[in-house]
PDB file of C-alpha atoms in Angstrom:
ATOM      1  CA  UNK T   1      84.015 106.063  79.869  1.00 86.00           C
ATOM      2  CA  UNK T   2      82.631 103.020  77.999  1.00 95.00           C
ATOM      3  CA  UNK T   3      80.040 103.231  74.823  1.00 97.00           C
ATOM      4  CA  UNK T   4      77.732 100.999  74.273  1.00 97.00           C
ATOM      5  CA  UNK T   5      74.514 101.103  72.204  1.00 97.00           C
ATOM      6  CA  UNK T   6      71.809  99.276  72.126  1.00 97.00           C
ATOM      7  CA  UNK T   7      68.251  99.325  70.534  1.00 97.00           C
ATOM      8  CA  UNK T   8      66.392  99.636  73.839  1.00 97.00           C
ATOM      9  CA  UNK T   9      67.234 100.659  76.931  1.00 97.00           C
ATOM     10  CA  UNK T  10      65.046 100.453  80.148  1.00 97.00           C
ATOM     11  CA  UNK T  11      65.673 103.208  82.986  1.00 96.00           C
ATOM     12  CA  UNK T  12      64.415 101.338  86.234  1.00 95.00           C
ATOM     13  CA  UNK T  13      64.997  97.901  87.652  1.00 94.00           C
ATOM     14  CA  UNK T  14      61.455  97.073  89.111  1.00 93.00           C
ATOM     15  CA  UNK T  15      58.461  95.025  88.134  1.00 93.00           C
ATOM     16  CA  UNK T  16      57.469  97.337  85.178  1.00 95.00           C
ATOM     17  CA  UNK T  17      61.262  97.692  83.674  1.00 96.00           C
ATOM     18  CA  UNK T  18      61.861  93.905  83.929  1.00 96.00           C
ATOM     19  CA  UNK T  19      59.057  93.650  82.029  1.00 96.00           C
ATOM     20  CA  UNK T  20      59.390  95.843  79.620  1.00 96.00           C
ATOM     21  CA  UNK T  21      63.188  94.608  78.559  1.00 97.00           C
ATOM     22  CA  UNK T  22      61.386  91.184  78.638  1.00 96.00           C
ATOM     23  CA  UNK T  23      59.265  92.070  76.227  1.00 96.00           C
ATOM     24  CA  UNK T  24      61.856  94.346  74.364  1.00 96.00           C
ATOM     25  CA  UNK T  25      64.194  91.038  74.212  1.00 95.00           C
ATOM     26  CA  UNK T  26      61.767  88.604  72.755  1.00 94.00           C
ATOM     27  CA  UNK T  27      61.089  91.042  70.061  1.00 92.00           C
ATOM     28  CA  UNK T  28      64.709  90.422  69.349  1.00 89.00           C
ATOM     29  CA  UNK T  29      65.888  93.459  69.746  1.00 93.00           C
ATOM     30  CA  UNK T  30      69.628  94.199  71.745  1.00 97.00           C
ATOM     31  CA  UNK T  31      67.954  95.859  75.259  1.00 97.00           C
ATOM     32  CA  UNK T  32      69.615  96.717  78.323  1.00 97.00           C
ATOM     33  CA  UNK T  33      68.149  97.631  82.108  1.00 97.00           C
ATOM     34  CA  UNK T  34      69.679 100.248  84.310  1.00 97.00           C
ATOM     35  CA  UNK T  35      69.039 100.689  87.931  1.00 95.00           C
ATOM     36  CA  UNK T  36      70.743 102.533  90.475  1.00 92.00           C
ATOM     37  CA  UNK T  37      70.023  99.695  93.137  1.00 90.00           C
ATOM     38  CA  UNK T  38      69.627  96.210  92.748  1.00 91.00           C
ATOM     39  CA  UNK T  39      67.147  94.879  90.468  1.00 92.00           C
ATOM     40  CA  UNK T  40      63.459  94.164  91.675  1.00 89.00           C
ATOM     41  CA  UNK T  41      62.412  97.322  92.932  1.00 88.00           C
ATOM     42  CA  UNK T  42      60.003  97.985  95.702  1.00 83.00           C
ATOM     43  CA  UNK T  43      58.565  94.395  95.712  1.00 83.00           C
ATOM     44  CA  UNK T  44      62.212  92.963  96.893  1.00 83.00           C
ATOM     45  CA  UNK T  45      61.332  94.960  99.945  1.00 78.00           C
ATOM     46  CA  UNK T  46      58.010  92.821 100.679  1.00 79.00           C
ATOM     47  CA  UNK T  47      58.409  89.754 102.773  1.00 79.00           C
ATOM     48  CA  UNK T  48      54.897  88.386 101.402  1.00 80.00           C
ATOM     49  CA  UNK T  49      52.598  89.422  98.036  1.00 81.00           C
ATOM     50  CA  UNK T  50      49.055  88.359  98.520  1.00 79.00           C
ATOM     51  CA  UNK T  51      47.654  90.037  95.461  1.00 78.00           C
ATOM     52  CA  UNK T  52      49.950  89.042  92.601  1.00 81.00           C
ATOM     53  CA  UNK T  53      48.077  87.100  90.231  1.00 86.00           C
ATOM     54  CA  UNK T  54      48.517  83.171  89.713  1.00 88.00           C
ATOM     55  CA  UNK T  55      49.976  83.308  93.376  1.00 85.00           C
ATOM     56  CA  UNK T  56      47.742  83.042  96.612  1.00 87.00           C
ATOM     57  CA  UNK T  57      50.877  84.363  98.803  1.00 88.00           C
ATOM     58  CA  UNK T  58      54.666  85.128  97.037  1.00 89.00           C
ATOM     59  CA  UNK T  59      57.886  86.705  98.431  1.00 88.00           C
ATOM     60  CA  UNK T  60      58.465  90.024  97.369  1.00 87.00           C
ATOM     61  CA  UNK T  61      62.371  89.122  96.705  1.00 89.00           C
ATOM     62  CA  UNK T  62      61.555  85.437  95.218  1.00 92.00           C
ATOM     63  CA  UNK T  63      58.937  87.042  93.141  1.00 89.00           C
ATOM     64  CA  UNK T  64      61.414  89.706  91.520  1.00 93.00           C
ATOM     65  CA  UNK T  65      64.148  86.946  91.321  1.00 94.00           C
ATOM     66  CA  UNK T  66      61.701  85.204  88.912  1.00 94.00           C
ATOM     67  CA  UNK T  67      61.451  88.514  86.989  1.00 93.00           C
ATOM     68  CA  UNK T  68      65.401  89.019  86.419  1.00 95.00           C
ATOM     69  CA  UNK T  69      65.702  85.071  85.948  1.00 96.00           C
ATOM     70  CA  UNK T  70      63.303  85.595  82.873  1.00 95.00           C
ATOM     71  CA  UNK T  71      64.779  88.707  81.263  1.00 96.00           C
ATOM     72  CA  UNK T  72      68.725  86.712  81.657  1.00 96.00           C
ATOM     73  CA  UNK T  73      67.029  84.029  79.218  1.00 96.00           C
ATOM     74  CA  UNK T  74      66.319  86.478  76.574  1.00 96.00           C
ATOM     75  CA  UNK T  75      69.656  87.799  76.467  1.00 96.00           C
ATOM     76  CA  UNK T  76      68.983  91.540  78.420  1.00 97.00           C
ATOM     77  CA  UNK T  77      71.863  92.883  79.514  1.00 97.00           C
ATOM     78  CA  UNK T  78      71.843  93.967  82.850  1.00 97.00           C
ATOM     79  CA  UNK T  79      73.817  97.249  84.594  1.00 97.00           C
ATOM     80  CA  UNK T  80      72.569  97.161  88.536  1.00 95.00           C
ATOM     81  CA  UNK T  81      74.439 100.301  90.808  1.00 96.00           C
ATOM     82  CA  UNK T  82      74.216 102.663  87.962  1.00 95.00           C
ATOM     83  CA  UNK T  83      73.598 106.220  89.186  1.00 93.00           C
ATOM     84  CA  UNK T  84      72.948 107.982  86.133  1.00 93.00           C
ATOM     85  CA  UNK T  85      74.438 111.394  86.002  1.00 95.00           C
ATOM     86  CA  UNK T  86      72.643 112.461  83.067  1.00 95.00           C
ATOM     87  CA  UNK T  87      69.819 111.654  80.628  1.00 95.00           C
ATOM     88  CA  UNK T  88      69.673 113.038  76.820  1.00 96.00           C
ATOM     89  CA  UNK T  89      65.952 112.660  75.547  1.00 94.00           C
ATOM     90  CA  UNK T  90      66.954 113.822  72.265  1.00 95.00           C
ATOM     91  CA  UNK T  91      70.089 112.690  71.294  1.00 96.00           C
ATOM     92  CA  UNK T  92      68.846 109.138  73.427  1.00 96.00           C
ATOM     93  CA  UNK T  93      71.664 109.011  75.702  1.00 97.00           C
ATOM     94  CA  UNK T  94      72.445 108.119  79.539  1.00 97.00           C
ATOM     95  CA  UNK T  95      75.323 108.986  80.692  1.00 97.00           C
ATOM     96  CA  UNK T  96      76.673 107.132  84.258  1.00 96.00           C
ATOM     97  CA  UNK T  97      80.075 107.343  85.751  1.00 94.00           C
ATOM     98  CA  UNK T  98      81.088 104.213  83.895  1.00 94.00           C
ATOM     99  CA  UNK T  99      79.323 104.163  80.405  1.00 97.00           C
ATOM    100  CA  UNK T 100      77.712 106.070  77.967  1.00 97.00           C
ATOM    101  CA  UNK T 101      74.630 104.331  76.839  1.00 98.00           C
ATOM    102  CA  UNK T 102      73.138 105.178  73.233  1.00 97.00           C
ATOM    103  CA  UNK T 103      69.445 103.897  72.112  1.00 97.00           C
ATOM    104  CA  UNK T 104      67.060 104.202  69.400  1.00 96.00           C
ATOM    105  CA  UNK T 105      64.092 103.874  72.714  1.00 96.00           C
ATOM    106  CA  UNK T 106      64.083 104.913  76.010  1.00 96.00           C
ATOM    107  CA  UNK T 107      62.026 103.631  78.518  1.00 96.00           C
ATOM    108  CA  UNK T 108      61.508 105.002  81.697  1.00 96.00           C
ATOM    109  CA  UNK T 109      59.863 102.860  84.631  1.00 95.00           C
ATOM    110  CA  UNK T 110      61.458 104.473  87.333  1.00 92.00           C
ATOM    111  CA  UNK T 111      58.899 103.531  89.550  1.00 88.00           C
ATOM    112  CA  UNK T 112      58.508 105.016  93.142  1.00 81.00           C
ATOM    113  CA  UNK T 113      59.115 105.625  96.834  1.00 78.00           C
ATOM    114  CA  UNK T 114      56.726 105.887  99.453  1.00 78.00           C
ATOM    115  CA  UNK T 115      56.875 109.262 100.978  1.00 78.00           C
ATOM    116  CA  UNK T 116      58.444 108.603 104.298  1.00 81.00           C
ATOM    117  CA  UNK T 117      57.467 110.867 107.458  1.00 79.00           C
ATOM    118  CA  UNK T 118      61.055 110.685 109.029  1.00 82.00           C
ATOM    119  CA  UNK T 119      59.114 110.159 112.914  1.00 83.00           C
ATOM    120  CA  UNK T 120      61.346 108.190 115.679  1.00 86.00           C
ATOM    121  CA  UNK T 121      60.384 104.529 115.450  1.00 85.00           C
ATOM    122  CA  UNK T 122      59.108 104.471 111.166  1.00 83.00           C
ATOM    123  CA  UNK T 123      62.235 102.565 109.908  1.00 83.00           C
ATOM    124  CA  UNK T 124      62.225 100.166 112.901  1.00 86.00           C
ATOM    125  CA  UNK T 125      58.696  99.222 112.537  1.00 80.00           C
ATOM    126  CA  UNK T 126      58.387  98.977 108.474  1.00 74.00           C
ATOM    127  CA  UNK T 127      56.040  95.962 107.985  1.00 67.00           C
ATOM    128  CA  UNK T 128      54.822  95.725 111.552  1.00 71.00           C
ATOM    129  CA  UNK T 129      52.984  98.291 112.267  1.00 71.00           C
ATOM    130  CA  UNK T 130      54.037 100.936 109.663  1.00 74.00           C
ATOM    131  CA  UNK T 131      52.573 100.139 106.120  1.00 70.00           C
ATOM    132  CA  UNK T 132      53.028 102.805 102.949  1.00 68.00           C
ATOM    133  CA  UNK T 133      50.237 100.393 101.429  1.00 66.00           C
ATOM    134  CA  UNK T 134      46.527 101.196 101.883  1.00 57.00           C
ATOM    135  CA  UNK T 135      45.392  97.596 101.119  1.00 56.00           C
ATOM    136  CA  UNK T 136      48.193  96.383 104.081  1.00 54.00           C
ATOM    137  CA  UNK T 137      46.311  99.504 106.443  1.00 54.00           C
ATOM    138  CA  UNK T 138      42.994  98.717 105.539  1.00 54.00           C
ATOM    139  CA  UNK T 139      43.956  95.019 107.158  1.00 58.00           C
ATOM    140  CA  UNK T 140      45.980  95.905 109.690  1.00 58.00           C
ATOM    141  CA  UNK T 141      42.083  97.821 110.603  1.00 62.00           C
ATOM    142  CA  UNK T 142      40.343  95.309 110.853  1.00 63.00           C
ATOM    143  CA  UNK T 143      40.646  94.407 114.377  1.00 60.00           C
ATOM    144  CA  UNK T 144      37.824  92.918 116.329  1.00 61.00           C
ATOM    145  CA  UNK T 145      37.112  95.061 119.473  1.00 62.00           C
ATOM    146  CA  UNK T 146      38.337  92.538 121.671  1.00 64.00           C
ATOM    147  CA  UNK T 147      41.582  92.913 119.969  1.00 62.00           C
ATOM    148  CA  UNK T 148      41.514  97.104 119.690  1.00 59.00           C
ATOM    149  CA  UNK T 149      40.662  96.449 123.868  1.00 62.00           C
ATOM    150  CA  UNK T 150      43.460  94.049 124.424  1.00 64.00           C
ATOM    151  CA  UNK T 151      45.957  96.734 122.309  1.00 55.00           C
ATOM    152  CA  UNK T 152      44.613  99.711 124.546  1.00 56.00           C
ATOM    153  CA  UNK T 153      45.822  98.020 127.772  1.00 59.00           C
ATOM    154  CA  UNK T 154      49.147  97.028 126.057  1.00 55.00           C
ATOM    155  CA  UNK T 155      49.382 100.597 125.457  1.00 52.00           C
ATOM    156  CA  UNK T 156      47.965 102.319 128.467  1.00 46.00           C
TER     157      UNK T 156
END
């Protein structure tokens, strides 16, 4: 198993952790980023953003590509596929099946999952029809009657 220690290390690959070893970085400090996926988080998984600031509409994946782009040019070294095993608040370690990592700060923006409901049909229909975001629901409700009528015969 390989050491390696570094001032900061971020736990989580999404929009906050980027952030976070981007900021870490410029304050010129060695950081690193571990995920246990890819890096971008939940937000790779969105074919469109319409309420990121500075953008009227975004892809999720372009959008998170940015993110990583910006921490490679302040040096953060990255470890993607990283299941970590084991995390030592005190002693600031995380342990993975490859490395031991040693900090003087931990960060943790693990982020989240949507709680899924595991029904016939949810994976399938993720993004049309099935939303885990209110804002997307709240949309998705706002039919016109004409339109709920024309969906009732579709269904009937």
């Amino acid at each position: 198993m390989e050491k390696l220690n570094f001032d900061t290390i971020i736990l989580g690959g999404g929009p906050a952790g980027l952030s976070a070893a981007i900021y870490a970085a410029r304050g010129a400090v060695s950081t690193a980023i571990i995920d246990k996926n890819m890096f971008g988080g939940q937000p790779s998984n969105y074919l469109e953003l319409e309420n990121y600031p500075g953008f009227q509409v975004v892809g999720g994946y372009d959008l998170m590509e940015k993110f990583e782009e910006h921490a490679d040019k302040f040096g953060v070294k990255k470890f993607p596929m990283q299941e970590i095993e084991k995390v030592d608040l005190l002693a600031k370690k995380i342990y993975t099946k490859e490395f031991e990592f040693s900090a003087k700060t931990i960060i943790i923006a693990t982020g989240a999952q949507p709680m899924k409901l595991g029904v016939k049909g949810e994976k399938e229909f993720v993004g049309r029809g099935v939303s885990y975001c209110a804002v997307i629901k709240i949309k998705l409700l706002r039919l016109s009657v004409a339109e709920i009528q024309r969906l009732k015969k579709l269904c009937i």
